Coordinates of C-alpha atoms in Angstrom, one line a residue:
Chain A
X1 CA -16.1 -24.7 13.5
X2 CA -12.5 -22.6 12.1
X3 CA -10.9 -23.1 9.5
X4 CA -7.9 -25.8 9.4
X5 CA -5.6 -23.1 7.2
X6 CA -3.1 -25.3 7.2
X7 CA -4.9 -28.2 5.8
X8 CA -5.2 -26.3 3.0
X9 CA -2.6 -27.6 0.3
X10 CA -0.1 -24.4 -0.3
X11 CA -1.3 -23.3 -3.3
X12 CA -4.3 -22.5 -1.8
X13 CA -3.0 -21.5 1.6
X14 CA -1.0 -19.2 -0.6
X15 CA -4.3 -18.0 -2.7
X16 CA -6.1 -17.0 0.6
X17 CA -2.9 -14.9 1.7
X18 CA -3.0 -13.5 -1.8
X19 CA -6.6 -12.1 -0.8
X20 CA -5.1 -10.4 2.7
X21 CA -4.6 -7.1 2.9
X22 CA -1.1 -6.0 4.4
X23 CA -2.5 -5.4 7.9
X24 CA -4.2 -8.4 8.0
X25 CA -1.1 -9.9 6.8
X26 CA 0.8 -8.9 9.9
X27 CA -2.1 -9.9 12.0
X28 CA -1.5 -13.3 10.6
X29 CA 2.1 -13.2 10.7
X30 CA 2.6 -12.9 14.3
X31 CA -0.5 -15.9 15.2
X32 CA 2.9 -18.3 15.0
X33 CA 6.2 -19.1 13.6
X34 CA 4.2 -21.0 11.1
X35 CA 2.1 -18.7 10.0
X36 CA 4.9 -16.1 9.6
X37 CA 6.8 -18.7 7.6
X38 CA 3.9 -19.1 5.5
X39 CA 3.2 -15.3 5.1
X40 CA 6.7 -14.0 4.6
X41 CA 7.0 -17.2 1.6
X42 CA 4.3 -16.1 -0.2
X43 CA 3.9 -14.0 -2.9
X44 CA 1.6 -12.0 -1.3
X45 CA -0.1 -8.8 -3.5
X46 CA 0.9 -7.0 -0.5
X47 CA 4.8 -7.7 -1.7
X48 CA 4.2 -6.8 -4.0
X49 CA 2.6 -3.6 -4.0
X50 CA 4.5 -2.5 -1.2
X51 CA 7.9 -0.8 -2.5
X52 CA 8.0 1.8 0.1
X53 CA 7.0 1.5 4.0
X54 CA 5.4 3.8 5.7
X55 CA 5.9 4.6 9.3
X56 CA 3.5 7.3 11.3
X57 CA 3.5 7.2 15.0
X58 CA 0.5 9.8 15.9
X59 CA -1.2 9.8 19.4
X60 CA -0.7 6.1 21.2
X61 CA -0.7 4.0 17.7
X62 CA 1.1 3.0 14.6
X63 CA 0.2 3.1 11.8
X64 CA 0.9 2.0 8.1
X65 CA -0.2 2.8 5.0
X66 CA 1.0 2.4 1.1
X67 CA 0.8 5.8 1.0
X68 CA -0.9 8.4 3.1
X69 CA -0.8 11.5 1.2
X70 CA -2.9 9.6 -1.6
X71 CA -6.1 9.6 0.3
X72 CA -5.5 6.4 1.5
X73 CA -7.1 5.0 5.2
X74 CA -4.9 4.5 7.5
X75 CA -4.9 1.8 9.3
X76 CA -3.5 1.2 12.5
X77 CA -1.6 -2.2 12.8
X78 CA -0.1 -1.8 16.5
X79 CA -1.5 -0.1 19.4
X80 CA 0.8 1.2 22.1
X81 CA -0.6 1.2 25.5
X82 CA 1.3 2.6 28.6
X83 CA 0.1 -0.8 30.1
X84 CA 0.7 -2.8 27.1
X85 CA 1.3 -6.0 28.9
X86 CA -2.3 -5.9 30.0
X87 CA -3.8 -5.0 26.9
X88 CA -2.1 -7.2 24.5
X89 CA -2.6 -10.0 26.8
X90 CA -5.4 -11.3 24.6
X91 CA -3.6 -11.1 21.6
X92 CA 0.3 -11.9 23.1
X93 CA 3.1 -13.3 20.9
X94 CA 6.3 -13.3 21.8
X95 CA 6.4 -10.7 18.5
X96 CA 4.0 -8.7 20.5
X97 CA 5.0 -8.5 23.9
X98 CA 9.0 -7.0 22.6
X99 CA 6.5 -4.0 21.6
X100 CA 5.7 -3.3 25.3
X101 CA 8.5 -1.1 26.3
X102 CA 8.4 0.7 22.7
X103 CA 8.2 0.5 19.1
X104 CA 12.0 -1.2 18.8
X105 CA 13.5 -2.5 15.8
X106 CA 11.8 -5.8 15.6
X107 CA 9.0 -4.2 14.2
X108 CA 10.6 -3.3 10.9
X109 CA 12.9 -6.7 10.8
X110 CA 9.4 -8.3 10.6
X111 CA 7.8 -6.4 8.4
X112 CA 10.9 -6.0 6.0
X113 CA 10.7 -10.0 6.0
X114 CA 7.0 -9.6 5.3
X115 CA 6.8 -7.1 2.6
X116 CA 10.1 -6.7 1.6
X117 CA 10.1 -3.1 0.7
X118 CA 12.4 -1.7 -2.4
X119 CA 12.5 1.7 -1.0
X120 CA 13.6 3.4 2.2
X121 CA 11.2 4.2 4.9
X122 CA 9.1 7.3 5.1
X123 CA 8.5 8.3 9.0
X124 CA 5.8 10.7 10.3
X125 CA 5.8 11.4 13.6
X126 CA 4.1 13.9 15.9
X127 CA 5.9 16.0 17.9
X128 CA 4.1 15.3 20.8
X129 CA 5.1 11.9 20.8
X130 CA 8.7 13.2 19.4
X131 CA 11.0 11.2 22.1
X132 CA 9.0 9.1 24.3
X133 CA 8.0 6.5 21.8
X134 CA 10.3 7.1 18.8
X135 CA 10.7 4.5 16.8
X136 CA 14.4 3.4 16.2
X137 CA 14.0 2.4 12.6
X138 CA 17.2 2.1 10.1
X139 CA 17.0 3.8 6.2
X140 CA 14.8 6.4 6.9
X141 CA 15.0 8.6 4.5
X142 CA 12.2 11.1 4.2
X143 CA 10.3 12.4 7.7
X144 CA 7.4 14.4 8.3
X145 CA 6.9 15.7 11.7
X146 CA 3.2 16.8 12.6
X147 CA 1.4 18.2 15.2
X148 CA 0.2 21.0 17.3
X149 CA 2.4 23.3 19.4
X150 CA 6.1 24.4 18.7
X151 CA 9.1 22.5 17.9
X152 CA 12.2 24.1 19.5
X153 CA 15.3 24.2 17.3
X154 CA 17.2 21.8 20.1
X155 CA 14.5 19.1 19.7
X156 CA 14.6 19.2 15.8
X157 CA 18.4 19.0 16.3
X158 CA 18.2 16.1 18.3
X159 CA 15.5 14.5 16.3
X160 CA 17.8 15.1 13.1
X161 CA 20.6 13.5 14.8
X162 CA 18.8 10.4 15.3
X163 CA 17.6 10.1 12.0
X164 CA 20.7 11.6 9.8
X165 CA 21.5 11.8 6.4
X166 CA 17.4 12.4 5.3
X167 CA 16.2 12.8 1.7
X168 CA 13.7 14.9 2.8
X169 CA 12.2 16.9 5.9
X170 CA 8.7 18.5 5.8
X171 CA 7.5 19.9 9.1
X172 CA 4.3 21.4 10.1
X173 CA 4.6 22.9 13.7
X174 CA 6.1 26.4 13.5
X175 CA 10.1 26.0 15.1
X176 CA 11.0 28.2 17.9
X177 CA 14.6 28.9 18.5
X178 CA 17.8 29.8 16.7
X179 CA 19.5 28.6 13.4
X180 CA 22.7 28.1 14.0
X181 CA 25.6 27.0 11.4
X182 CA 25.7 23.6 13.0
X183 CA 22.1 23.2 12.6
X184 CA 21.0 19.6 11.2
X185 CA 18.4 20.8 9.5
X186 CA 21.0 22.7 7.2
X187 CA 22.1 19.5 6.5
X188 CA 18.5 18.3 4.8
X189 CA 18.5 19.2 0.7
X190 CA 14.9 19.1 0.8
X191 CA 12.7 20.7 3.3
X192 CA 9.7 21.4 3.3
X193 CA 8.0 24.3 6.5
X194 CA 4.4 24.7 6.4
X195 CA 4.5 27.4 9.2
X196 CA 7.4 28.9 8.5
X197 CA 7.7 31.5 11.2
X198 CA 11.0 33.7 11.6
X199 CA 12.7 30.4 11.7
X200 CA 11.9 29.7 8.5
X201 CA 13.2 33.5 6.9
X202 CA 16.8 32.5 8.4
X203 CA 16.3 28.8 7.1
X204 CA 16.1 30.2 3.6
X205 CA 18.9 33.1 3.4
X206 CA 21.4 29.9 4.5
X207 CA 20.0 27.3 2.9
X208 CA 22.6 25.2 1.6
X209 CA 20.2 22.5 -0.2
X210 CA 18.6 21.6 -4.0
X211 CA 14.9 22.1 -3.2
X212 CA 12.7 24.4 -0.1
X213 CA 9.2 24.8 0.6
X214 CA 8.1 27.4 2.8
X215 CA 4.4 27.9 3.7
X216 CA 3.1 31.0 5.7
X217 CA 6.6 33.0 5.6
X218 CA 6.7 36.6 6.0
X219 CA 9.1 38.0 3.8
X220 CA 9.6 41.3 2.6
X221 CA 10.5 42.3 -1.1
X222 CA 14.1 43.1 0.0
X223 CA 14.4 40.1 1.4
X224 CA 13.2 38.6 -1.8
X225 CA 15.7 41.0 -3.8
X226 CA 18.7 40.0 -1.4
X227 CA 18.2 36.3 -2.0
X228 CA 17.8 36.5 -5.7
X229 CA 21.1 38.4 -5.8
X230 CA 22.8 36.0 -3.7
X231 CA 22.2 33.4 -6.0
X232 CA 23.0 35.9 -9.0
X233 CA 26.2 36.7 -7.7
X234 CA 26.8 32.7 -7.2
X235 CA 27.3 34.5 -3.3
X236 CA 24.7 31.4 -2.0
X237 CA 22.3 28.9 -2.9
X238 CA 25.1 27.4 -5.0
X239 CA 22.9 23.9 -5.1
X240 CA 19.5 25.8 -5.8
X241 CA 16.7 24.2 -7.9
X242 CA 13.8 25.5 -6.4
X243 CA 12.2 27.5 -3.9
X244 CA 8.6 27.8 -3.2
X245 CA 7.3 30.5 -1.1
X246 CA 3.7 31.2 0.4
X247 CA 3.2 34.1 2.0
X248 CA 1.7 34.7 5.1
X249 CA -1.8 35.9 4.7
X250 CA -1.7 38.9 6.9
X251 CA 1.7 40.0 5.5
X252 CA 1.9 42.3 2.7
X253 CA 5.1 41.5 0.0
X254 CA 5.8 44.3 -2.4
X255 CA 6.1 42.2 -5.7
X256 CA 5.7 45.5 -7.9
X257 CA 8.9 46.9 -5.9
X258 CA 10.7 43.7 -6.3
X259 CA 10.3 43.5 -10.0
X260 CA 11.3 47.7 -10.4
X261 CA 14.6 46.7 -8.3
X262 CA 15.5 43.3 -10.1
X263 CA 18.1 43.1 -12.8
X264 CA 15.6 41.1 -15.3
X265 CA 17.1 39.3 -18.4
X266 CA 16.1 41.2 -21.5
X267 CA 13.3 39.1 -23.8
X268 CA 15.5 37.2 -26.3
X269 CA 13.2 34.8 -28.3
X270 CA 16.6 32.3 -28.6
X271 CA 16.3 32.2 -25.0
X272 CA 13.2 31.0 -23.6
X273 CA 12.4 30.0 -20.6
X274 CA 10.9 25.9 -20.7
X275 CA 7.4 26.8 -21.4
X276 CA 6.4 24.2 -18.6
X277 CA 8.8 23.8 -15.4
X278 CA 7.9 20.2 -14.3
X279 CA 9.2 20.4 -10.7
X280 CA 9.9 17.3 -8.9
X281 CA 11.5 18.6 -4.8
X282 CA 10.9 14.3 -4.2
X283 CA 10.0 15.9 -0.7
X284 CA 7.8 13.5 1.7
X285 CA 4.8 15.4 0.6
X286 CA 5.1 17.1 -1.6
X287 CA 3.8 15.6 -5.1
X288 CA 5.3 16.8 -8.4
X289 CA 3.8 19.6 -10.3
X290 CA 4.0 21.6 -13.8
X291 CA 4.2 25.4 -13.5
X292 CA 4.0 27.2 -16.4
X293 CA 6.3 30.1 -17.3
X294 CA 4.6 31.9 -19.9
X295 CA 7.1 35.3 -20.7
X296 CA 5.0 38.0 -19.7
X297 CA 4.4 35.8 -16.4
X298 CA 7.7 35.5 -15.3
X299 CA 11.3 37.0 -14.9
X300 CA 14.0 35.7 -15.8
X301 CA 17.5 36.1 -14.0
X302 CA 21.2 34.8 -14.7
X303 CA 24.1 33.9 -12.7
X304 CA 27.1 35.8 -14.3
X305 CA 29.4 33.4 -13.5
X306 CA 28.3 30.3 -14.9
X307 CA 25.3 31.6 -17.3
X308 CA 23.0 29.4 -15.5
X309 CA 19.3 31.0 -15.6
X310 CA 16.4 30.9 -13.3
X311 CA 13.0 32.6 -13.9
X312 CA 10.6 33.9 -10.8
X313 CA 6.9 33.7 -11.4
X314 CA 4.6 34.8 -8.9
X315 CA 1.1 33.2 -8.5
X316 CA -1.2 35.1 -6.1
X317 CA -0.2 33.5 -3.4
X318 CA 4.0 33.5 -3.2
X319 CA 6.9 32.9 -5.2
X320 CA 8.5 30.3 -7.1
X321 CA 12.4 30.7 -7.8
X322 CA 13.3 27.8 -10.9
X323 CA 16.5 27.2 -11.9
X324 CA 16.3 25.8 -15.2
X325 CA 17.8 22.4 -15.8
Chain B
X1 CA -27.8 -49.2 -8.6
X2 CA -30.2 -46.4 -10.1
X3 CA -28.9 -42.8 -10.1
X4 CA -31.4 -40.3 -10.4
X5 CA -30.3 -36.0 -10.9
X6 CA -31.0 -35.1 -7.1
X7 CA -30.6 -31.7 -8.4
X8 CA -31.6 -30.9 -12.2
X9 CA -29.5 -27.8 -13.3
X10 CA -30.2 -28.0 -16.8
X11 CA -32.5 -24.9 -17.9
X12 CA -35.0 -24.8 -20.9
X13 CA -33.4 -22.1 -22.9
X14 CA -29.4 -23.3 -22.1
X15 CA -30.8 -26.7 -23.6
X16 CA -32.3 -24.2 -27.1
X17 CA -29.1 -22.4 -27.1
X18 CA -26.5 -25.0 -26.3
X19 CA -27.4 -28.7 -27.1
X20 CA -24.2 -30.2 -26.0
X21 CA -24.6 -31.2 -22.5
X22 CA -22.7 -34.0 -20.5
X23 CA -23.9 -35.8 -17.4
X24 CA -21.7 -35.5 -14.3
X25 CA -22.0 -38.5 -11.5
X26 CA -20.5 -37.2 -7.8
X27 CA -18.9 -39.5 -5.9
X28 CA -22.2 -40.2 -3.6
X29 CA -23.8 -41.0 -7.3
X30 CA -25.6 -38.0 -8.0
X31 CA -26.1 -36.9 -11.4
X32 CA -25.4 -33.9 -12.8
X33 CA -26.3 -32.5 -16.2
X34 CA -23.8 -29.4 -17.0
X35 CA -23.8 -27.6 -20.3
X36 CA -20.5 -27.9 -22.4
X37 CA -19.9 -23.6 -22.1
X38 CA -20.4 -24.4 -18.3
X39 CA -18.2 -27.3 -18.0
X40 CA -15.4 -25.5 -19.9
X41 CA -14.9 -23.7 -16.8
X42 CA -13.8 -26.6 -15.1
X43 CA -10.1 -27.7 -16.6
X44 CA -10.2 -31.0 -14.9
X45 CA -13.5 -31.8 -16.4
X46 CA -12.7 -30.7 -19.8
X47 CA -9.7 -32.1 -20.3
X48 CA -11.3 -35.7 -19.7
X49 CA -14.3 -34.5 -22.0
X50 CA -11.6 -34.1 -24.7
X51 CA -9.4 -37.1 -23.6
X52 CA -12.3 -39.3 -23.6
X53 CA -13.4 -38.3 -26.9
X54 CA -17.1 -37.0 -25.8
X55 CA -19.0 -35.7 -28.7
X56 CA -22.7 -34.0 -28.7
X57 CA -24.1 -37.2 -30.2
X58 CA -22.4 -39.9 -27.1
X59 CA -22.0 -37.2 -24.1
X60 CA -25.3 -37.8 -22.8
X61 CA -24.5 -41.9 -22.7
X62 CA -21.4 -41.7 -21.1
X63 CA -21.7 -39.8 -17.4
X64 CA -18.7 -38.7 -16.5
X65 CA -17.9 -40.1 -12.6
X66 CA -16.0 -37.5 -10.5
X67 CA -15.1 -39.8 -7.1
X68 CA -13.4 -36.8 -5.2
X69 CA -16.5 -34.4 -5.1
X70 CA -19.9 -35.1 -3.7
X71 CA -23.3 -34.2 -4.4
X72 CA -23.5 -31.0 -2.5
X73 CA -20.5 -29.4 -3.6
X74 CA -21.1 -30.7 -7.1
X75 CA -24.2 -28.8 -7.1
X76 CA -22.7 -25.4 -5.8
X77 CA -20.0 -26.3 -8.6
X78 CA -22.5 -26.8 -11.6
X79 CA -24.6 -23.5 -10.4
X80 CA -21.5 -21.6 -10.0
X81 CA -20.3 -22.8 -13.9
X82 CA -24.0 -22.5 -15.9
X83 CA -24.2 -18.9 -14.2
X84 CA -20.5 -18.1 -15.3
X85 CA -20.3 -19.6 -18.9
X86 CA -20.7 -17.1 -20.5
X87 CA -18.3 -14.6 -18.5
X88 CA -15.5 -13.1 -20.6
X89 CA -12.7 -14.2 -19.8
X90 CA -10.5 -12.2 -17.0
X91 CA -7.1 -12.4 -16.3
X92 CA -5.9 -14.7 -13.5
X93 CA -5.8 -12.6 -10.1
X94 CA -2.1 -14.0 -9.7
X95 CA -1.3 -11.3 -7.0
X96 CA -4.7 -9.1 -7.1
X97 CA -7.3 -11.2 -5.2
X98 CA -8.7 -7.7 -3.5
X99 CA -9.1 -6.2 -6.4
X100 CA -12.5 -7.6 -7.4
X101 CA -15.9 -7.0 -6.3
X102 CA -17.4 -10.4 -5.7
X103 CA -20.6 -10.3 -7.0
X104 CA -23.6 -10.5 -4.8
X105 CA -24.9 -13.8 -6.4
X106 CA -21.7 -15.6 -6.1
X107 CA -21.4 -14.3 -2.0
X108 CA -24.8 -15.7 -1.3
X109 CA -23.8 -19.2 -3.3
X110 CA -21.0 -19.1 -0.7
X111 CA -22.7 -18.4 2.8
X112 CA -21.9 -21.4 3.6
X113 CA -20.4 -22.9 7.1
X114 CA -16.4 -23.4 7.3
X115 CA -17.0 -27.0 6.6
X116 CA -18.9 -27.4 4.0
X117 CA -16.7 -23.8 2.3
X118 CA -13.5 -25.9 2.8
X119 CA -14.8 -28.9 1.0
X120 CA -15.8 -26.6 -1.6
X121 CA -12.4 -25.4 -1.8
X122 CA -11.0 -29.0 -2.0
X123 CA -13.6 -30.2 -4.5
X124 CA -12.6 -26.8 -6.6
X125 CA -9.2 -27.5 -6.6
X126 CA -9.5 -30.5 -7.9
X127 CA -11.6 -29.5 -10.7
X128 CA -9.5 -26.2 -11.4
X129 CA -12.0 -23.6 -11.6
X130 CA -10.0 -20.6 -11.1
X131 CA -12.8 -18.4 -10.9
X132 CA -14.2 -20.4 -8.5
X133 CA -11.2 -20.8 -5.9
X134 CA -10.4 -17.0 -6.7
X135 CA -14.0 -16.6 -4.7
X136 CA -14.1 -18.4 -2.4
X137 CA -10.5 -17.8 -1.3
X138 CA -11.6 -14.4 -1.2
X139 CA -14.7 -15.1 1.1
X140 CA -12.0 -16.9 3.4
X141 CA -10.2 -13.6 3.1
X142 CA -13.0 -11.5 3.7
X143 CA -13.2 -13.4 6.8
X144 CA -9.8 -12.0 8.4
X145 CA -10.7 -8.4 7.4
X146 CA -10.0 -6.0 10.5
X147 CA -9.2 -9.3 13.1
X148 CA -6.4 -9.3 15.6
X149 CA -4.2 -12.5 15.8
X150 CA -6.2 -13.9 18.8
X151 CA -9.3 -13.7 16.4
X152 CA -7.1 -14.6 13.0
X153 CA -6.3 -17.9 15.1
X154 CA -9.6 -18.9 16.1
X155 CA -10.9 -18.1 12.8
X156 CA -8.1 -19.8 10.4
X157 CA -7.5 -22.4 13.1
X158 CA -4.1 -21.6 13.6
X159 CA -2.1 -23.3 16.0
X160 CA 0.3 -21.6 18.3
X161 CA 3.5 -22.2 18.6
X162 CA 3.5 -24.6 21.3
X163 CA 0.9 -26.5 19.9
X164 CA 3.1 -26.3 16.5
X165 CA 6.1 -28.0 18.7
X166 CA 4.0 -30.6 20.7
X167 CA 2.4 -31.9 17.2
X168 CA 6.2 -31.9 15.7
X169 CA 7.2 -34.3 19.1
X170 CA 4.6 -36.2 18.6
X171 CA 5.1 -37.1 14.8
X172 CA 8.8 -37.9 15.7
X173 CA 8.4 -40.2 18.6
X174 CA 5.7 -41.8 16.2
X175 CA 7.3 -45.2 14.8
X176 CA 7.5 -44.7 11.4
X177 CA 6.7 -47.8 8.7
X178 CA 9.1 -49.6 9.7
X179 CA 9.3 -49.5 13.6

């Protein structure tokens, strides 16, 4: 014999939703337009909890998660089938069946009326799902695009266009194609490329932004020495607070030529670098971190114009370029 | 009419350790002895204890008659409080129901059919054992873990919408008290 839930007085109908998790939450919400009432006016841990929604379309589901870079199980909540119609037919709600054609923007009404979520939305999508079942959700703010293959500069441009004005971009598939000066991505302040290819060399020399990651990146020691300059001579990276390089593992960078070429701050006790650089990027996923820049680990460079300093460290793996606060 | 303890909770050493007990009669006039640790639990309970002026010396002469629970949930209720007396005390789990582990003892006390669990539930709330209702609202909870709505309905018994809208007629054509 079920349950009667809603014989329950509330206080207890709102204790049992208290012990739901937010998936199961959602599962509830969409039995009826009573149930949804009853879930979307409680105070439900999952409201609380949830500041921040997370999106990630990967393969033929959706999932959603507090936070998926913590370790955290994903859990799928919708399932997208070519034939949805058919599949769902067991489980059909009116809620439901407006999925059929695509993920639209019911999806985050209801789960904005559900959860209420304080922050904007992070997205993750893979590329292979890039445009045929892209969600058309409103304040995104931070995407990550995964996946395997190549993601032509046109597609990021057109994903970017879609989903403007982003916090932060991290993207995992190497990019094929040109940057151009209209590129979106210039537009971005923090990115993040974990294979950043020659793309990602032509990304850096132009970008415009605070913060940039760059992960597998051939780059030569000239390069290196060009870009630092740039930013000495104020001639680019105006907005600069970080840049983090990884070099490519089968590519050689010259630090020992870099540091005889660079024009290196002289050692001045009054002025120290911080001891400890706690660097924030706030990119998708990317979590803070302390570097420390002991002296004899790191250079330090200023920008004639304006005095501001920077100091370059260089862990075995790539670079970090730290404009001090 | 005689009423004997169907059930005797009371155990040899709580009776050394705690002499206060008070006698409990269910609403199918079963007895139940309960320890006054054990009872505490229950606000309901102990708030009549204290309105009613019980004392170690008259407790035992004045059962207490509770006409809202009955002798089967009153049991799982006194089990549940003699094995909890002596639990420190936790904070409510306002918003955090998940958090705990419900203990093995307590989940076994609770394998129990929906009936007889929402009765439980009922009897519970109107005792106002926290602890209590926090488990077995989780075990209801437990219940919806990894279920689609078709399987959330069945299992909460949740009407659908139509269902929702034919019951809502049919209270409205309803004469009311005084048609």
């Amino acid at each position: 014999m079920p349950f009667k839930f809603f014989k329950f007085p509330v206080l207890i109908q709102e204790k049992i939703l208290k012990s739901l998790d937010e998936v199961d939450i959602l599962s509830l919400s969409i039995c009826s337009k009573r149930a949804k009432y009853a879930a979307i006016h409680t105070k439900t841990r999952a409201k609380t909890e949830i500041s921040k929604l997370w999106f990630t379309l990967f393969e033929d589901k959706v999932y959603s998660a507090r936070n998926p870079f913590r370790g955290e199980k994903l859990k799928p909540f919708i399932k997208i089938e070519e034939n949805s119609k058919k599949c769902v037919e067991g489980k059909s709600t009116e809620w439901m069946e407006k999925l059929d054609n695509n993920l639209t923007k019911a999806l985050q009404d209801h789960l904005n009326q559900l959860f209420r979520p304080t922050q904007p939305i992070s997205l993750l999508v893979n590329i292979n799902t890039l445009f045929e079942r892209l969600p058309t959700l409103t304040n995104v703010k931070d995407c990550g695009l995964t996946g395997e293959g190549v993601l032509t500069a046109e597609d990021l441009d057109r994903f970017l266009r879609m989903y403007p004005n982003l916090n932060s971009l991290s993207i995992g598939p190497e990019i094929t194609g040109d940057l151009t000066d209209t590129s979106e991505i210039l537009k971005v302040e923090r990115v993040n490329l974990k294979n950043s290819g020659e793309f990602g060399l032509s990304f850096l020399k132009k970008f415009p932004g605070k913060h940039i990651n760059l992960e597998n990146l051939n780059i030569t020691h000239l390069d290196l020495l060009e870009m630092i300059r740039g930013w000495m001579a104020n001639e680019a990276f105006q907005n600069l607070e970080s840049i983090g390089i990884v070099f490519h593992r089968d590519f050689e960078t010259r630090i020992d030529l870099l540091v005889e070429s660079l024009e290196t701050e002289r050692f001045d006790p009054a002025i120290r670098p911080p001891p400890v650089y706690h660097l924030d990027t706030k990119i998708i996923d990317i979590y803070s971190k302390e570097i420390s820049l002991e002296y004899h680990e790191c250079y330090n460079v200023v920008r004639t114009s304006d005095g501001k300093r920077a100091s370059i460290n260089f862990p075995w793996f790539g670079v970090n370029f730290l404009v001090w606060n | 009419m005689s009423v004997e303890p169907e059930v005797p909770i009371v155990q040899v050493e709580e009776v050394r350790e705690n002499p206060v007990l008070y006698k409990i009669i269910s609403s199918d006039n079963h007895v139940f002895t309960i320890s006054e640790h054990a009872v505490k639990l229950s606000k309901t309970l102990w708030d009549l204890i204290t309105n009613l002026g019980l004392t170690a010396e008259n407790a035992l002469d004045n059962p207490i008659p509770v006409e809202n629970v009955n002798g089967k949930n009153m049991e799982t209720i006194v089990q549940f409080c003699e094995r909890h007396k002596y639990d420190e005390e936790e904070p409510e789990y306002t918003n955090y129901i998940r958090e705990f582990v419900l203990p093995e003892w307590d989940r076994q006390l609770l394998s129990i059919d929906n009936e007889e669990l929402f009765q439980l539930i009922l009897a519970t709330n109107y005792l106002d054992i926290q602890k209590l209702m926090d488990y077995c609202c989780r075990v209801i909870g437990d219940m919806a873990k990894d279920k689609t709505p078709e399987e959330l309905r069945i299992i909460y018994g949740i009407p659908t919408d139509a269902e929702d809208d034919a019951l809502e007629r049919s209270a409205s054509d309803s004469p009311g008290p005084s048609g």
